[in-house]
Amino acid sequence: MAKSARPPASKSPSVKSNLGRGGETHQTAPHADARLTTNQGTVISDNQNSLKVGDRGPTLLEDFILREKITHFDHERIPERIVHARGSGAHGVFQVYKSQAHLTKAGFLQDPKLKTRVFVRFSTVAGGVGSVDTARDVRGFAVKFYTQEGNFDLVGNNIPVFFIQDAMKFPDLVHSVKMEPDRGFPQAASAHDTFWDFVSLMPESMHMLMWAMSDRGIPRSYRMMEGFGVHTFRLIDAKGKARFVKFHWRPVLGAFSLIWDEAVKIAGADNDFHRRDLWEAIDTGNFPEYELGLQVFDEAFAEKFDFDVLDPTKLIPEELVPVEIIGKMTLNRNPDNFFAETEQVAFHPGHIVPGIDFSNDPLLQGRLFSYLDTQLIRLGGPNFHQIPINQPVCPFRNLQRDGHMQTMVPKGQVNYEPNTINPDAPRESPDGFASHKQPFPTGQTERVRARSESFGDHYSQARQFWVSNTPPERDHIAGAFAFELGKVSRPAIRSRMLAHLSIIHRDLAAKVSAALGMPIDPSLVTAFQKPKDLKPSPALSIIGKAPETLQGRKIGVLVTAGSDAAWLEGVRKAAKKEGAVINVVAPKVSGIKGSDGSEIAVDHALYAGPSVLFDAVIMAPSAAGAKVLMGEAAAVDWLRDAFGHLKVIGYNTAAEPLVEKAGLAEDEGVVALSGASGLKSFIAAAKKHRIWAREKTLRSPED
Ligand code: HDE
């Protein structure tokens, strides 16, 4: 099991003054390998003081040590990604369950014994590097497979469709969702005028908006979200036969989401909620796992769909083409260095290997240009593939030369091909990558700037998404539209969106219009194609297929001085048996002694450990401690919030007055822990994750 490398506090060196000319420090003399040097290798004798004329005089320009250090520091930042700036990375491995030779010749999909290294980067889209993790947003799900035939990047999202159909619109979309250019806010939020102005003028975005406004936009954890390749790609087998494919990732823990009010409060309580969660899970050996699934179909089958498989605003319902699970990815190692790996990793949908190929999806075609271009500006030049995190694990050689930050030293006279001077120089090889011979679509030989009419149904799948979700999920979608549009200051934009929503589904439009207090004017929008009533696809709901489990969950236990330490250990064991962990919260972060006089290890002080950070909570103070907590708003809020976020709450006898003060109604998720079966009942209830029936009693999205 991996352990944190941080030294215990008691071992930290004592601190002395840096006064004095000799660069006196608190450290003992280093051994030879630990001697600090400049980048040129000169050993540094004083890392505390710059070179001055006398100890109170001006600093000298000749201080090359100071100048090197400060100059390097000044250049520490590189441009952040224009989208997906905030991300978290992890290393891992991928293995297929059985050979996929019948579908593709890709080497890493042939042998179940082969472990292919991967690096994954999860991200939000709209916010900058320092923004919050729990904003309502799409999440990036980018995987780099270091295969023996080169790197394959599956650069996907946690939502299977996209806002726009043509790459031409991407800069407009991103400009509209980012901070407004005059005021520089809001950060990491789509709830503002420019975004809704733009999307309300782009009917093709309606399907994706439904997903982004659904619980998918606020995942509980990177470990608990699905991933999608979005575009239709091709798989090519050894005989050259091509089939269409859609890629899917399924989290083994199941997909789960936050409640909006919870996401907002987490943003204040822990900016790094998802980043920390991923790091801690890997650090403690609870490795996140995701299964890779394929939806495979041939071109003839594709012709039968009501929609165009080249249109990235459409998905293929699993009821039409089942998702076949073919392998598993396990994330088992945290990065050694955030910048070197997570920041410098360069994904590109154009990084493919033999056995995988593109389709004509116009969004994908645009991406094939954008990602390489992006790396040039971000990573400073054309040699970014030499940065360790980007290097293929198989040999790579060619005749590209020089450029910024060239780190390789090519030898010899030959840097061109063909040549007769060096017979060993790299040259093309017939067994290398060959693009699939794809005929042009019949009759399409003219250059046009046009959108195919087969991309023209903007509402049917949006409606299908609505009817496929469970009632609580639908309420959340309506609530999210109401929240976001409520933040839009121009009534005309809200009205235009309401008109779109009325085409998607009248119930949705009615709820949002009631919540906004605005009438619907359907005349504002005319559908290019009249939407069809597609059959519900239960696979699109998260709640509908949520497993009952505590795997990977965190239970918060609030204790006080005098709490029963032995019982607390019992809770820890019971949670561990279910694959969950407990975090102990107490009024103070240290010095809490249990009823038997032993010290209770506390993870968070009450003010730093609000219940939003946990999946289920237990309130177990001593009788005296409960009296103190009664006068502590944070303790009462701890329960109120947990109740409001539909969590399962366990409480001991001493906590009864607190439960009463917090006004918790009795339901199956409010569990008394007294008695032999108390803890068991709590665990059984907590496996349900949330008590959805409670929601109707707390929030009333208009019907
Ligand atoms: Fe991206 N996208 N994108 N995108 N995208 C980038 O590349 C772009 C799209 C996605 O963790 C950028 O290296 C265009 C769809 C992820 O490093 C940039 C278009 C999907 C990541 C770029 C799209 C994605 C990016 C910014 C429309 C889901 C983060 C930094 C034609 C299938 C990867 C970078 C990471 C990042 C361009 C649309 C996923 C600017 C032009 C659709 C997960 O090149």
mmCIF file of C-alpha atoms and ligand atoms in Angstrom, residues 81-84 121 123 140-142 155-157 162 164 167 170 228-231 345 347 363 366-367 370-371 374-375 378, ligand 1:
data_model
loop_
_atom_site.group_PDB
_atom_site.id
_atom_site.type_symbol
_atom_site.label_atom_id
_atom_site.label_comp_id
_atom_site.label_asym_id
_atom_site.label_seq_id
_atom_site.Cartn_x
_atom_site.Cartn_y
_atom_site.Cartn_z
ATOM 1 C CA ARG A 81 -4.930 25.332 -21.092
ATOM 2 C CA ILE A 82 -7.559 27.583 -22.683
ATOM 3 C CA VAL A 83 -10.127 24.937 -21.740
ATOM 4 C CA HIS A 84 -9.713 22.117 -19.199
ATOM 5 C CA ARG A 121 -6.079 13.563 -16.631
ATOM 6 C CA SER A 123 -10.492 18.152 -15.556
ATOM 7 C CA GLY A 140 -12.613 16.004 -19.161
ATOM 8 C CA PHE A 141 -11.632 12.332 -19.103
ATOM 9 C CA ALA A 142 -8.413 12.069 -21.089
ATOM 10 C CA VAL A 155 -9.434 12.437 -25.105
ATOM 11 C CA GLY A 156 -13.002 12.241 -23.885
ATOM 12 C CA ASN A 157 -15.498 13.835 -21.521
ATOM 13 C CA PHE A 162 -21.038 17.914 -27.305
ATOM 14 C CA ILE A 164 -21.641 22.073 -31.158
ATOM 15 C CA ALA A 167 -15.180 22.990 -34.975
ATOM 16 C CA PHE A 170 -15.598 26.116 -30.716
ATOM 17 C CA PHE A 228 -17.052 8.860 -23.317
ATOM 18 C CA GLY A 229 -14.974 9.243 -26.466
ATOM 19 C CA VAL A 230 -17.948 11.265 -27.821
ATOM 20 C CA HIS A 231 -17.157 11.056 -31.554
ATOM 21 C CA VAL A 345 0.930 16.057 -20.400
ATOM 22 C CA PHE A 347 -3.155 14.971 -25.213
ATOM 23 C CA LEU A 363 -15.858 18.404 -34.700
ATOM 24 C CA GLY A 366 -11.235 20.298 -36.188
ATOM 25 C CA ARG A 367 -9.804 18.811 -33.000
ATOM 26 C CA SER A 370 -6.282 22.147 -32.550
ATOM 27 C CA TYR A 371 -4.465 19.938 -30.064
ATOM 28 C CA THR A 374 -2.188 24.108 -28.562
ATOM 29 C CA GLN A 375 0.877 22.161 -27.419
ATOM 30 C CA ARG A 378 1.679 25.839 -24.144
HETATM 31 FE FE1 HDE B 1 -10.949 19.710 -26.433
HETATM 32 N N1 HDE B 1 -9.349 20.936 -26.339
HETATM 33 N N2 HDE B 1 -11.600 20.692 -28.081
HETATM 34 N N3 HDE B 1 -12.684 18.608 -26.484
HETATM 35 N N4 HDE B 1 -10.412 18.754 -24.794
HETATM 36 C C1 HDE B 1 -8.408 20.898 -25.392
HETATM 37 O O1 HDE B 1 -6.100 20.971 -25.808
HETATM 38 C C2 HDE B 1 -10.843 21.531 -28.821
HETATM 39 C C3 HDE B 1 -13.677 18.684 -27.407
HETATM 40 C C4 HDE B 1 -10.996 17.666 -24.227
HETATM 41 O O2 HDE B 1 -6.460 16.960 -19.847
HETATM 42 C C5 HDE B 1 -7.229 21.790 -25.693
HETATM 43 O O3 HDE B 1 -4.213 20.452 -24.675
HETATM 44 C C6 HDE B 1 -11.550 21.925 -30.017
HETATM 45 C C7 HDE B 1 -14.563 17.545 -27.313
HETATM 46 C C8 HDE B 1 -10.294 17.289 -23.031
HETATM 47 O O4 HDE B 1 -5.022 17.955 -21.147
HETATM 48 C C9 HDE B 1 -7.598 22.389 -27.053
HETATM 49 C C10 HDE B 1 -12.760 21.286 -29.949
HETATM 50 C C11 HDE B 1 -14.058 16.787 -26.285
HETATM 51 C C12 HDE B 1 -9.237 18.188 -22.920
HETATM 52 C C13 HDE B 1 -8.937 21.752 -27.333
HETATM 53 C C14 HDE B 1 -12.777 20.516 -28.737
HETATM 54 C C15 HDE B 1 -12.897 17.469 -25.783
HETATM 55 C C16 HDE B 1 -9.334 19.090 -24.045
HETATM 56 C C17 HDE B 1 -6.884 22.752 -24.605
HETATM 57 C C18 HDE B 1 -13.916 21.373 -30.936
HETATM 58 C C19 HDE B 1 -14.617 15.480 -25.734
HETATM 59 C C20 HDE B 1 -8.217 18.261 -21.813
HETATM 60 C C21 HDE B 1 -5.631 22.205 -23.956
HETATM 61 C C22 HDE B 1 -13.563 21.130 -32.281
HETATM 62 C C23 HDE B 1 -14.573 14.397 -26.693
HETATM 63 C C24 HDE B 1 -7.058 17.351 -22.073
HETATM 64 C C25 HDE B 1 -5.217 21.122 -24.813
HETATM 65 C C26 HDE B 1 -6.094 17.423 -20.931
HETATM 66 C C27 HDE B 1 -8.431 20.122 -24.286
HETATM 67 C C28 HDE B 1 -9.588 21.975 -28.468
HETATM 68 C C29 HDE B 1 -13.907 19.769 -28.327
HETATM 69 C C30 HDE B 1 -12.145 16.945 -24.679
HETATM 70 C C31 HDE B 1 -7.656 23.901 -27.120
HETATM 71 C C32 HDE B 1 -11.032 22.862 -31.082
HETATM 72 C C33 HDE B 1 -15.760 17.240 -28.196
HETATM 73 C C34 HDE B 1 -10.630 16.142 -22.091
HETATM 74 O O5 HDE B 1 -6.681 22.032 -28.033
#
